[in-house]
GROMACS .gro file of C-alpha atoms in nm:
model
  511
    1MET     CA    1  -0.732  -2.018  -3.138
    2LEU     CA    2  -0.738  -1.823  -2.809
    3SER     CA    3  -0.595  -1.934  -2.472
    4LYS     CA    4  -0.578  -1.773  -2.128
    5VAL     CA    5  -0.305  -1.829  -1.870
    6TYR     CA    6  -0.290  -1.657  -1.530
    7GLY     CA    7   0.012  -1.477  -1.386
    8SER     CA    8   0.049  -1.204  -1.125
    9ALA     CA    9   0.202  -0.858  -1.076
   10VAL     CA   10   0.327  -0.715  -0.746
   11PHE     CA   11   0.250  -0.354  -0.649
   12GLY     CA   12   0.396  -0.247  -0.316
   13VAL     CA   13   0.358  -0.560  -0.101
   14GLU     CA   14   0.031  -0.672  -0.260
   15ALA     CA   15  -0.020  -0.880  -0.576
   16GLN     CA   16  -0.275  -0.849  -0.854
   17THR     CA   17  -0.374  -1.132  -1.088
   18ILE     CA   18  -0.282  -1.075  -1.452
   19THR     CA   19  -0.456  -1.261  -1.737
   20CYS     CA   20  -0.221  -1.346  -2.025
   21GLU     CA   21  -0.438  -1.383  -2.335
   22VAL     CA   22  -0.275  -1.540  -2.642
   23ASN     CA   23  -0.439  -1.546  -2.986
   24VAL     CA   24  -0.285  -1.735  -3.281
   25ASP     CA   25  -0.428  -1.636  -3.621
   26THR     CA   26  -0.340  -1.651  -3.991
   27GLY     CA   27  -0.068  -1.409  -4.092
   28VAL     CA   28   0.280  -1.326  -3.966
   29GLY     CA   29   0.393  -1.124  -3.663
   30TYR     CA   30   0.446  -1.121  -3.287
   31HIS     CA   31   0.255  -0.848  -3.101
   32LEU     CA   32   0.288  -0.812  -2.723
   33VAL     CA   33   0.052  -0.551  -2.567
   34GLY     CA   34  -0.068  -0.451  -2.219
   35LEU     CA   35   0.204  -0.205  -2.102
   36PRO     CA   36   0.498  -0.450  -2.080
   37ASP     CA   37   0.844  -0.321  -1.986
   38ASN     CA   38   1.162  -0.403  -2.183
   39ALA     CA   39   1.229  -0.727  -1.990
   40ILE     CA   40   0.887  -0.862  -2.098
   41LYS     CA   41   0.927  -0.735  -2.455
   42GLU     CA   42   1.251  -0.934  -2.485
   43SER     CA   43   1.078  -1.252  -2.363
   44ASN     CA   44   1.002  -1.377  -2.716
   45TYR     CA   45   1.373  -1.449  -2.776
   46ARG     CA   46   1.401  -1.648  -2.449
   47ILE     CA   47   1.073  -1.831  -2.516
   48ALA     CA   48   1.170  -1.923  -2.875
   49ALA     CA   49   1.506  -2.072  -2.769
   50ALA     CA   50   1.359  -2.253  -2.464
   51LEU     CA   51   1.079  -2.415  -2.670
   52LEU     CA   52   1.316  -2.512  -2.951
   53ASN     CA   53   1.556  -2.679  -2.706
   54ASN     CA   54   1.268  -2.882  -2.561
   55GLY     CA   55   1.117  -3.007  -2.887
   56TYR     CA   56   0.850  -2.737  -2.941
   57ARG     CA   57   0.839  -2.415  -3.143
   58ILE     CA   58   0.674  -2.076  -3.180
   59PRO     CA   59   0.433  -2.117  -3.477
   60GLY     CA   60   0.503  -1.906  -3.786
   61LYS     CA   61   0.168  -1.727  -3.764
   62LYS     CA   62   0.030  -1.398  -3.632
   63ILE     CA   63   0.056  -1.415  -3.252
   64THR     CA   64  -0.111  -1.149  -3.035
   65LEU     CA   65  -0.038  -1.154  -2.661
   66ASN     CA   66  -0.225  -0.928  -2.419
   67LEU     CA   67  -0.146  -0.876  -2.049
   68ALA     CA   68  -0.478  -0.772  -1.892
   69PRO     CA   69  -0.569  -0.537  -1.728
   70ALA     CA   70  -0.394  -0.351  -2.011
   71ASP     CA   71  -0.369  -0.014  -1.830
   72LEU     CA   72  -0.139  -0.150  -1.553
   73ARG     CA   73   0.236  -0.133  -1.604
   74LYS     CA   74   0.392  -0.485  -1.599
   75GLU     CA   75   0.759  -0.538  -1.525
   76GLY     CA   76   1.019  -0.811  -1.490
   77SER     CA   77   1.102  -1.137  -1.662
   78ALA     CA   78   0.870  -1.358  -1.452
   79TYR     CA   79   0.605  -1.378  -1.729
   80ASP     CA   80   0.823  -1.594  -1.959
   81LEU     CA   81   0.671  -1.925  -1.849
   82THR     CA   82   0.316  -1.782  -1.851
   83LEU     CA   83   0.349  -1.653  -2.208
   84ALA     CA   84   0.525  -1.970  -2.331
   85LEU     CA   85   0.239  -2.193  -2.209
   86GLY     CA   86  -0.014  -1.952  -2.361
   87ILE     CA   87   0.158  -1.983  -2.703
   88LEU     CA   88   0.175  -2.366  -2.680
   89THR     CA   89  -0.193  -2.404  -2.590
   90ALA     CA   90  -0.318  -2.140  -2.838
   91SER     CA   91  -0.125  -2.313  -3.120
   92GLY     CA   92  -0.266  -2.653  -3.019
   93GLN     CA   93   0.073  -2.805  -2.928
   94ILE     CA   94  -0.039  -2.900  -2.577
   95ASN     CA   95  -0.365  -2.963  -2.392
   96SER     CA   96  -0.516  -2.662  -2.207
   97GLU     CA   97  -0.788  -2.823  -1.996
   98ASN     CA   98  -0.665  -2.739  -1.642
   99LEU     CA   99  -0.468  -2.426  -1.723
  100GLU     CA  100  -0.714  -2.182  -1.563
  101LYS     CA  101  -0.681  -2.348  -1.219
  102TYR     CA  102  -0.319  -2.236  -1.174
  103ILE     CA  103  -0.110  -1.921  -1.138
  104ILE     CA  104   0.204  -1.982  -1.345
  105MET     CA  105   0.519  -1.767  -1.315
  106GLY     CA  106   0.888  -1.811  -1.397
  107GLU     CA  107   1.181  -1.667  -1.590
  108LEU     CA  108   1.311  -1.894  -1.866
  109SER     CA  109   1.673  -1.968  -1.952
  110LEU     CA  110   1.752  -2.055  -2.314
  111ASP     CA  111   1.764  -2.428  -2.231
  112GLY     CA  112   1.420  -2.415  -2.068
  113SER     CA  113   1.534  -2.418  -1.705
  114LEU     CA  114   1.365  -2.174  -1.466
  115GLN     CA  115   1.527  -1.884  -1.283
  116PRO     CA  116   1.394  -1.746  -0.949
  117ILE     CA  117   1.133  -1.469  -0.945
  118LYS     CA  118   1.055  -1.184  -0.702
  119GLY     CA  119   0.742  -1.155  -0.488
  120ALA     CA  120   0.646  -1.525  -0.475
  121LEU     CA  121   0.485  -1.492  -0.130
  122PRO     CA  122   0.245  -1.201  -0.208
  123ILE     CA  123   0.152  -1.380  -0.534
  124ALA     CA  124   0.075  -1.703  -0.343
  125ILE     CA  125  -0.139  -1.514  -0.089
  126LYS     CA  126  -0.341  -1.351  -0.371
  127ALA     CA  127  -0.377  -1.685  -0.554
  128GLN     CA  128  -0.524  -1.844  -0.242
  129GLU     CA  129  -0.762  -1.548  -0.187
  130GLU     CA  130  -0.891  -1.574  -0.545
  131GLY     CA  131  -0.952  -1.949  -0.521
  132PHE     CA  132  -0.683  -2.085  -0.752
  133GLU     CA  133  -0.603  -2.452  -0.699
  134GLY     CA  134  -0.225  -2.424  -0.734
  135PHE     CA  135   0.082  -2.213  -0.808
  136ILE     CA  136   0.354  -2.334  -1.047
  137LEU     CA  137   0.685  -2.149  -1.009
  138PRO     CA  138   1.066  -2.201  -1.006
  139LYS     CA  139   1.193  -2.451  -0.747
  140ALA     CA  140   1.411  -2.184  -0.577
  141ASN     CA  141   1.093  -1.996  -0.472
  142ALA     CA  142   0.880  -2.299  -0.376
  143LYS     CA  143   0.951  -2.291  -0.001
  144GLU     CA  144   0.863  -1.924   0.019
  145ALA     CA  145   0.526  -1.971  -0.156
  146ALA     CA  146   0.445  -2.293   0.038
  147ILE     CA  147   0.405  -2.086   0.356
  148VAL     CA  148   0.049  -2.020   0.233
  149GLY     CA  149  -0.186  -2.300   0.338
  150ASP     CA  150  -0.472  -2.431   0.118
  151LEU     CA  151  -0.273  -2.372  -0.202
  152LYS     CA  152  -0.085  -2.645  -0.388
  153VAL     CA  153   0.265  -2.517  -0.463
  154TYR     CA  154   0.471  -2.690  -0.731
  155GLY     CA  155   0.839  -2.598  -0.766
  156VAL     CA  156   0.974  -2.692  -1.110
  157GLU     CA  157   1.321  -2.682  -1.263
  158ASN     CA  158   1.240  -2.694  -1.636
  159ILE     CA  159   0.956  -2.595  -1.869
  160SER     CA  160   0.939  -2.958  -1.993
  161GLU     CA  161   0.803  -3.066  -1.649
  162VAL     CA  162   0.519  -2.811  -1.676
  163ILE     CA  163   0.437  -2.912  -2.035
  164GLU     CA  164   0.420  -3.282  -1.938
  165PHE     CA  165   0.203  -3.198  -1.634
  166PHE     CA  166  -0.063  -3.031  -1.851
  167ASP     CA  167  -0.026  -3.237  -2.168
  168LYS     CA  168   0.036  -3.591  -2.037
  169GLY     CA  169  -0.082  -3.563  -1.674
  170THR     CA  170   0.265  -3.642  -1.534
  171PRO     CA  171   0.237  -3.542  -1.165
  172LEU     CA  172   0.451  -3.263  -1.021
  173GLU     CA  173   0.602  -3.284  -0.672
  174GLN     CA  174   0.414  -3.061  -0.430
  175THR     CA  175   0.618  -2.852  -0.184
  176ILE     CA  176   0.477  -2.879   0.170
  177ILE     CA  177   0.612  -2.685   0.468
  178ASP     CA  178   0.521  -2.704   0.836
  179THR     CA  179   0.515  -2.329   0.891
  180ARG     CA  180   0.509  -2.343   1.271
  181ALA     CA  181   0.799  -2.590   1.293
  182GLU     CA  182   1.005  -2.374   1.054
  183PHE     CA  183   0.916  -2.064   1.251
  184TYR     CA  184   1.024  -2.190   1.595
  185LYS     CA  185   1.329  -2.385   1.472
  186ASN     CA  186   1.606  -2.126   1.516
  187LEU     CA  187   1.473  -1.905   1.793
  188ASP     CA  188   1.705  -2.021   2.072
  189PHE     CA  189   2.028  -2.014   1.871
  190PRO     CA  190   2.097  -1.650   1.780
  191GLU     CA  191   2.394  -1.592   1.551
  192PHE     CA  192   2.516  -1.298   1.761
  193ASP     CA  193   2.483  -1.352   2.137
  194PHE     CA  194   2.521  -1.105   2.425
  195SER     CA  195   2.734  -1.363   2.609
  196ASP     CA  196   3.018  -1.269   2.367
  197VAL     CA  197   3.030  -0.913   2.504
  198LYS     CA  198   3.293  -0.862   2.776
  199GLY     CA  199   3.220  -0.593   3.036
  200GLN     CA  200   2.982  -0.313   2.926
  201GLU     CA  201   2.721  -0.416   3.185
  202SER     CA  202   2.560  -0.069   3.194
  203ILE     CA  203   2.531  -0.063   2.814
  204LYS     CA  204   2.380  -0.414   2.810
  205ARG     CA  205   2.125  -0.291   3.064
  206CYS     CA  206   2.050   0.006   2.839
  207MET     CA  207   1.998  -0.223   2.537
  208GLU     CA  208   1.765  -0.441   2.743
  209ILE     CA  209   1.552  -0.135   2.830
  210ALA     CA  210   1.552  -0.023   2.464
  211ALA     CA  211   1.436  -0.371   2.351
  212ALA     CA  212   1.169  -0.394   2.623
  213GLY     CA  213   1.004  -0.064   2.529
  214GLY     CA  214   1.089  -0.052   2.156
  215HIS     CA  215   1.288   0.268   2.216
  216ASN     CA  216   1.520   0.418   1.956
  217VAL     CA  217   1.875   0.442   2.089
  218ILE     CA  218   2.198   0.624   2.004
  219LEU     CA  219   2.539   0.498   2.121
  220ILE     CA  220   2.817   0.756   2.158
  221GLY     CA  221   3.178   0.652   2.213
  222PRO     CA  222   3.532   0.645   2.075
  223PRO     CA  223   3.643   0.394   1.806
  224GLY     CA  224   3.674   0.035   1.927
  225ALA     CA  225   3.448   0.078   2.231
  226GLY     CA  226   3.206  -0.190   2.104
  227LYS     CA  227   2.916   0.016   1.963
  228THR     CA  228   2.867  -0.195   1.648
  229MET     CA  229   2.914  -0.521   1.838
  230LEU     CA  230   2.637  -0.426   2.084
  231ALA     CA  231   2.402  -0.305   1.810
  232LYS     CA  232   2.438  -0.631   1.611
  233ARG     CA  233   2.326  -0.828   1.916
  234LEU     CA  234   2.010  -0.624   1.977
  235PRO     CA  235   1.780  -0.838   1.753
  236SER     CA  236   1.874  -1.146   1.960
  237ILE     CA  237   1.706  -1.000   2.272
  238LEU     CA  238   1.395  -0.862   2.102
  239PRO     CA  239   1.077  -1.068   2.165
  240PRO     CA  240   1.021  -1.344   1.906
  241MET     CA  241   0.812  -1.235   1.609
  242THR     CA  242   0.448  -1.340   1.603
  243LEU     CA  243   0.340  -1.543   1.298
  244HIS     CA  244   0.163  -1.233   1.165
  245GLU     CA  245   0.480  -1.021   1.199
  246ALA     CA  246   0.691  -1.295   1.038
  247LEU     CA  247   0.453  -1.317   0.741
  248GLU     CA  248   0.453  -0.936   0.701
  249THR     CA  249   0.835  -0.922   0.713
  250THR     CA  250   0.881  -1.217   0.475
  251LYS     CA  251   0.641  -1.050   0.230
  252ILE     CA  252   0.858  -0.734   0.206
  253HIS     CA  253   1.180  -0.933   0.162
  254SER     CA  254   1.004  -1.150  -0.099
  255VAL     CA  255   0.920  -0.842  -0.310
  256VAL     CA  256   1.291  -0.760  -0.347
  257GLY     CA  257   1.384  -1.125  -0.410
  258ARG     CA  258   1.571  -1.193  -0.086
  259ILE     CA  259   1.393  -1.515   0.018
  260LYS     CA  260   1.549  -1.781  -0.201
  261ASN     CA  261   1.533  -2.143  -0.075
  262MET     CA  262   1.406  -2.013   0.257
  263GLY     CA  263   1.064  -2.041   0.416
  264LEU     CA  264   0.922  -1.803   0.673
  265MET     CA  265   1.165  -1.553   0.831
  266SER     CA  266   1.185  -1.632   1.202
  267GLN     CA  267   1.470  -1.394   1.297
  268ARG     CA  268   1.402  -1.022   1.318
  269PRO     CA  269   1.579  -0.835   1.036
  270PHE     CA  270   1.892  -0.628   1.106
  271ARG     CA  271   1.982  -0.376   0.836
  272SER     CA  272   2.300  -0.170   0.840
  273PRO     CA  273   2.322   0.056   0.531
  274HIS     CA  274   2.648   0.234   0.440
  275HIS     CA  275   2.663   0.608   0.511
  276THR     CA  276   2.682   0.689   0.137
  277ILE     CA  277   2.322   0.565   0.091
  278SER     CA  278   2.078   0.789  -0.100
  279ASP     CA  279   1.742   0.897   0.040
  280VAL     CA  280   1.557   0.684  -0.222
  281ALA     CA  281   1.755   0.372  -0.123
  282LEU     CA  282   1.675   0.441   0.244
  283VAL     CA  283   1.299   0.508   0.226
  284GLY     CA  284   1.220   0.327  -0.100
  285GLY     CA  285   1.117   0.447  -0.445
  286GLY     CA  286   1.256   0.446  -0.797
  287SER     CA  287   1.069   0.451  -1.128
  288TYR     CA  288   0.921   0.111  -1.028
  289PRO     CA  289   0.891   0.167  -0.650
  290GLN     CA  290   1.080  -0.086  -0.441
  291PRO     CA  291   1.101  -0.109  -0.058
  292GLY     CA  292   1.394   0.079   0.094
  293GLU     CA  293   1.613  -0.010   0.392
  294ILE     CA  294   1.357   0.121   0.643
  295SER     CA  295   1.093  -0.121   0.509
  296LEU     CA  296   1.341  -0.411   0.491
  297SER     CA  297   1.405  -0.352   0.864
  298HIS     CA  298   1.028  -0.362   0.943
  299ASN     CA  299   0.972  -0.549   1.273
  300GLY     CA  300   1.349  -0.543   1.329
  301VAL     CA  301   1.643  -0.306   1.370
  302LEU     CA  302   1.781  -0.033   1.142
  303PHE     CA  303   2.142   0.040   1.244
  304LEU     CA  304   2.300   0.363   1.124
  305ASP     CA  305   2.672   0.342   1.201
  306GLU     CA  306   2.859   0.676   1.223
  307LEU     CA  307   2.537   0.881   1.214
  308PRO     CA  308   2.694   1.225   1.141
  309GLU     CA  309   2.862   1.081   0.828
  310PHE     CA  310   2.519   1.032   0.664
  311LYS     CA  311   2.401   1.316   0.439
  312ARG     CA  312   2.172   1.548   0.633
  313GLY     CA  313   1.896   1.518   0.370
  314VAL     CA  314   1.901   1.139   0.405
  315LEU     CA  315   1.858   1.160   0.783
  316GLU     CA  316   1.571   1.409   0.752
  317VAL     CA  317   1.360   1.167   0.543
  318LEU     CA  318   1.361   0.932   0.844
  319ARG     CA  319   1.154   1.170   1.054
  320GLN     CA  320   0.809   1.094   0.911
  321PRO     CA  321   0.848   0.710   0.888
  322LEU     CA  322   0.972   0.707   1.252
  323GLU     CA  323   0.649   0.881   1.352
  324ASP     CA  324   0.395   0.710   1.121
  325ARG     CA  325   0.562   0.366   1.104
  326GLU     CA  326   0.488   0.343   0.732
  327VAL     CA  327   0.613   0.518   0.419
  328THR     CA  328   0.400   0.618   0.121
  329ILE     CA  329   0.560   0.655  -0.223
  330SER     CA  330   0.351   0.848  -0.475
  331ARG     CA  331   0.383   0.833  -0.852
  332ALA     CA  332   0.164   0.999  -1.118
  333ARG     CA  333  -0.035   0.680  -1.187
  334PHE     CA  334  -0.032   0.502  -0.851
  335THR     CA  335   0.067   0.516  -0.484
  336VAL     CA  336   0.225   0.236  -0.281
  337THR     CA  337   0.259   0.214   0.096
  338TYR     CA  338   0.527   0.006   0.265
  339PRO     CA  339   0.521  -0.069   0.640
  340SER     CA  340   0.827   0.058   0.830
  341SER     CA  341   0.788  -0.011   1.201
  342PHE     CA  342   1.149  -0.052   1.310
  343MET     CA  343   1.380   0.024   1.601
  344LEU     CA  344   1.640   0.283   1.511
  345VAL     CA  345   1.985   0.221   1.658
  346ALA     CA  346   2.249   0.481   1.572
  347SER     CA  347   2.614   0.509   1.672
  348MET     CA  348   2.856   0.798   1.651
  349ASN     CA  349   3.196   0.912   1.764
  350PRO     CA  350   3.178   1.206   2.005
  351SER     CA  351   3.389   1.423   1.770
  352PRO     CA  352   3.538   1.407   1.417
  353GLY     CA  353   3.866   1.273   1.557
  354GLY     CA  354   3.680   1.009   1.758
  355TYR     CA  355   3.771   1.134   2.106
  356PHE     CA  356   3.604   1.402   2.317
  357ASN     CA  357   3.741   1.581   2.624
  358ASP     CA  358   4.014   1.317   2.651
  359PRO     CA  359   4.352   1.473   2.747
  360ASP     CA  360   4.539   1.163   2.619
  361ALA     CA  361   4.356   1.160   2.286
  362PRO     CA  362   4.575   1.106   1.978
  363VAL     CA  363   4.352   1.344   1.777
  364THR     CA  364   4.172   1.651   1.907
  365SER     CA  365   3.907   1.859   1.734
  366SER     CA  366   3.848   2.234   1.750
  367PRO     CA  367   3.512   2.366   1.884
  368ALA     CA  368   3.417   2.477   1.530
  369GLU     CA  369   3.483   2.123   1.392
  370MET     CA  370   3.283   1.974   1.680
  371GLN     CA  371   2.987   2.203   1.612
  372ARG     CA  372   2.991   2.128   1.239
  373TYR     CA  373   3.016   1.752   1.303
  374LEU     CA  374   2.732   1.737   1.554
  375GLY     CA  375   2.526   1.993   1.362
  376LYS     CA  376   2.455   1.730   1.095
  377ILE     CA  377   2.211   1.564   1.333
  378SER     CA  378   1.899   1.780   1.357
  379GLY     CA  379   1.702   1.841   1.677
  380PRO     CA  380   1.378   1.690   1.534
  381LEU     CA  381   1.560   1.364   1.455
  382LEU     CA  382   1.718   1.348   1.802
  383ASP     CA  383   1.372   1.421   1.939
  384ARG     CA  384   1.265   1.077   1.812
  385ILE     CA  385   1.554   0.898   1.988
  386ASP     CA  386   1.458   0.811   2.347
  387ILE     CA  387   1.788   0.679   2.481
  388HIS     CA  388   2.136   0.834   2.448
  389ILE     CA  389   2.416   0.631   2.603
  390GLU     CA  390   2.789   0.689   2.628
  391VAL     CA  391   3.000   0.380   2.553
  392THR     CA  392   3.345   0.370   2.710
  393PRO     CA  393   3.628   0.136   2.601
  394VAL     CA  394   3.654  -0.193   2.791
  395PRO     CA  395   3.964  -0.221   3.017
  396PHE     CA  396   4.212  -0.505   2.950
  397GLU     CA  397   4.118  -0.690   3.272
  398LYS     CA  398   3.760  -0.733   3.149
  399LEU     CA  399   3.864  -0.824   2.793
  400SER     CA  400   4.097  -1.100   2.912
  401GLU     CA  401   3.840  -1.261   3.147
  402ASP     CA  402   3.731  -1.616   3.062
  403ARG     CA  403   3.393  -1.575   3.227
  404LYS     CA  404   3.106  -1.541   2.981
  405GLY     CA  405   2.838  -1.277   3.027
  406GLU     CA  406   2.462  -1.334   3.043
  407GLY     CA  407   2.327  -1.486   2.720
  408SER     CA  408   2.069  -1.335   2.486
  409VAL     CA  409   1.807  -1.602   2.559
  410GLU     CA  410   1.792  -1.509   2.933
  411ILE     CA  411   1.771  -1.137   2.857
  412ARG     CA  412   1.501  -1.201   2.596
  413LYS     CA  413   1.282  -1.375   2.857
  414ARG     CA  414   1.277  -1.057   3.071
  415VAL     CA  415   1.216  -0.838   2.765
  416THR     CA  416   0.926  -1.059   2.651
  417LYS     CA  417   0.761  -1.040   2.997
  418ALA     CA  418   0.784  -0.659   2.990
  419ARG     CA  419   0.636  -0.650   2.639
  420GLU     CA  420   0.345  -0.872   2.750
  421LEU     CA  421   0.261  -0.620   3.025
  422GLN     CA  422   0.261  -0.340   2.765
  423THR     CA  423   0.039  -0.540   2.526
  424LYS     CA  424  -0.221  -0.577   2.805
  425ARG     CA  425  -0.193  -0.207   2.897
  426PHE     CA  426  -0.249  -0.084   2.540
  427LEU     CA  427  -0.507  -0.346   2.439
  428GLU     CA  428  -0.778  -0.082   2.381
  429LEU     CA  429  -0.551   0.147   2.177
  430GLU     CA  430  -0.530   0.078   1.804
  431ASN     CA  431  -0.177   0.183   1.702
  432VAL     CA  432   0.007   0.154   2.033
  433HIS     CA  433   0.168  -0.179   2.125
  434TYR     CA  434   0.469  -0.077   2.335
  435ASN     CA  435   0.590   0.220   2.541
  436ALA     CA  436   0.791   0.396   2.268
  437GLN     CA  437   0.467   0.448   2.068
  438MET     CA  438   0.291   0.647   2.344
  439ASN     CA  439   0.188   1.005   2.265
  440THR     CA  440   0.177   1.291   2.520
  441LYS     CA  441  -0.179   1.214   2.632
  442GLN     CA  442  -0.096   0.846   2.695
  443ILE     CA  443   0.225   0.940   2.880
  444ARG     CA  444   0.019   1.153   3.121
  445GLN     CA  445  -0.223   0.863   3.170
  446PHE     CA  446   0.024   0.574   3.219
  447CYS     CA  447   0.329   0.749   3.370
  448GLN     CA  448   0.186   0.928   3.673
  449LEU     CA  449   0.447   1.031   3.932
  450ASP     CA  450   0.427   1.078   4.308
  451LYS     CA  451   0.551   1.404   4.464
  452PRO     CA  452   0.914   1.295   4.543
  453SER     CA  453   0.959   1.159   4.186
  454LYS     CA  454   0.828   1.484   4.037
  455GLU     CA  455   1.070   1.680   4.254
  456LEU     CA  456   1.361   1.458   4.146
  457LEU     CA  457   1.276   1.509   3.777
  458LYS     CA  458   1.239   1.886   3.826
  459ASN     CA  459   1.579   1.913   3.998
  460ALA     CA  460   1.749   1.700   3.732
  461MET     CA  461   1.609   1.908   3.448
  462GLU     CA  462   1.725   2.231   3.613
  463ARG     CA  463   2.069   2.111   3.725
  464LEU     CA  464   2.163   1.919   3.411
  465ASN     CA  465   1.998   2.181   3.190
  466LEU     CA  466   1.792   1.913   3.011
  467SER     CA  467   1.574   2.034   2.723
  468ALA     CA  468   1.196   2.026   2.727
  469ARG     CA  469   1.199   1.743   2.469
  470ALA     CA  470   1.378   1.524   2.724
  471TYR     CA  471   1.081   1.532   2.966
  472ASP     CA  472   0.848   1.296   2.776
  473ARG     CA  473   1.138   1.071   2.674
  474ILE     CA  474   1.247   1.028   3.036
  475LEU     CA  475   0.892   0.934   3.139
  476LYS     CA  476   0.862   0.676   2.858
  477VAL     CA  477   1.194   0.512   2.945
  478ALA     CA  478   1.107   0.518   3.319
  479ARG     CA  479   0.779   0.339   3.238
  480THR     CA  480   0.977   0.066   3.057
  481ILE     CA  481   1.220   0.029   3.349
  482ALA     CA  482   0.919  -0.011   3.581
  483ASP     CA  483   0.776  -0.279   3.347
  484LEU     CA  484   1.104  -0.474   3.358
  485GLU     CA  485   1.072  -0.477   3.738
  486ASN     CA  486   0.701  -0.571   3.710
  487SER     CA  487   0.609  -0.250   3.896
  488LEU     CA  488   0.271  -0.083   3.841
  489GLU     CA  489   0.395   0.258   3.956
  490VAL     CA  490   0.682   0.467   3.819
  491ASN     CA  491   0.897   0.566   4.119
  492GLY     CA  492   1.208   0.776   4.189
  493ASN     CA  493   1.452   0.491   4.113
  494HIS     CA  494   1.304   0.444   3.767
  495ILE     CA  495   1.316   0.820   3.698
  496GLY     CA  496   1.676   0.839   3.826
  497GLU     CA  497   1.793   0.566   3.590
  498ALA     CA  498   1.603   0.713   3.293
  499ILE     CA  499   1.769   1.055   3.344
  500GLN     CA  500   2.111   0.896   3.286
  501TYR     CA  501   2.008   0.805   2.932
  502ARG     CA  502   1.983   1.163   2.798
  503SER     CA  503   2.353   1.246   2.735
  504LEU     CA  504   2.300   1.456   2.424
  505ASP     CA  505   2.054   1.690   2.594
  506ARG     CA  506   2.314   1.818   2.840
  507GLU     CA  507   2.508   2.145   2.802
  508GLY     CA  508   2.835   2.086   2.622
  509TRP     CA  509   2.699   1.830   2.374
  510LEU     CA  510   2.458   1.991   2.135
  511GLY     CA  511   2.430   2.318   2.323
   0.00000   0.00000   0.00000
């Protein structure tokens, strides 16, 4: 007797429906075909124990199991439940009438309980697109899959519940989530708030500008000046994610199994990889390609602490994703593309010892050490960072003050208004949504200067010996400053402030 049960495989951030065909015939043997990996090949041991412990068994006959389409590589242990139900229905142990209406996925423990799976959200989206009535999966993933409307999602804890549902009609409890209520629930209570930061008003202003225009930023300062503290609070002042952005972000985190017992992600992601990270871990890849840190920080912030400590090769692979806002991983048989539109925030000490041009410094570095340290950061990478800001240590008087600074929610309101202006401005342009994404042609169109402003910029570039790459960056940042002030024109004040944010272009830093 032949039975068909439907599962799903995830490639990149998209899912594809897999048909698990099970045929039970006279003879002896267990044959699993359709390019399964080792985790799927081992499933027969888990299935046999789980069925035995729940009063069922694998029949002593010739069992052939096919995962179609057979030319696609299948991986992971999430097919256990699918294959187990296929064996039970093909051997006539349970009724198979409504089986084809559901996508069924789950990893089995030996007692029949279900372990969480990866990629529940993309699978649920595909199931809804293809007109399936429901999705049966482990309870730990139910909230994640229930984000998708018009699909009945049933979270189960044991295979016995699924068997009784199909065989005896015992109802399963449907998981229902109010997506919008979940989404807006935690927006006004950020975990890290700017009100915790004492002093550093100029740096807070700089972070506000970076958030308003989506600009990449690098913080330079001695140890203990507050660089990491400021960077961690940046997501709290970014505009709230739209539902589309939240769905896109949740999808990527779902693929790597990071959304357990959690619905839609409402907070923007903040990723801070260690400086020993490999280039594959950063951009994604592996024999079965997985999203890297840059994709996990999609629609959020990627924070690289102690930038010169990262391997140069690792930093160089960032250049293309920063430009294209997506990363494509190619393998011999297939290609996957992961979105990677993130804000890069980097921090660094000004020298290997941590102090620069400070006569009272406990550690000083020779010019050769300085050059070697700063030489790890290439010009093309710095070219993609709009704002450079020097962070100085906070004096004791400021640290000991009881007065709290301005909170993240107030700053976010100003940032959101500035972003709304940019959305209107770039409405006709396909891949430009905020100022940091402007190319040279758009900068000329939207950042026109009057004569005094041009003169100011010319003098600054000559006197401070700013590089040519700084010119466009200054105009972009000035445009954002003008947006924060709700000004249509970019004037001298905006240009003057933007010039301050190009520390690393001056003589004496990177030459």
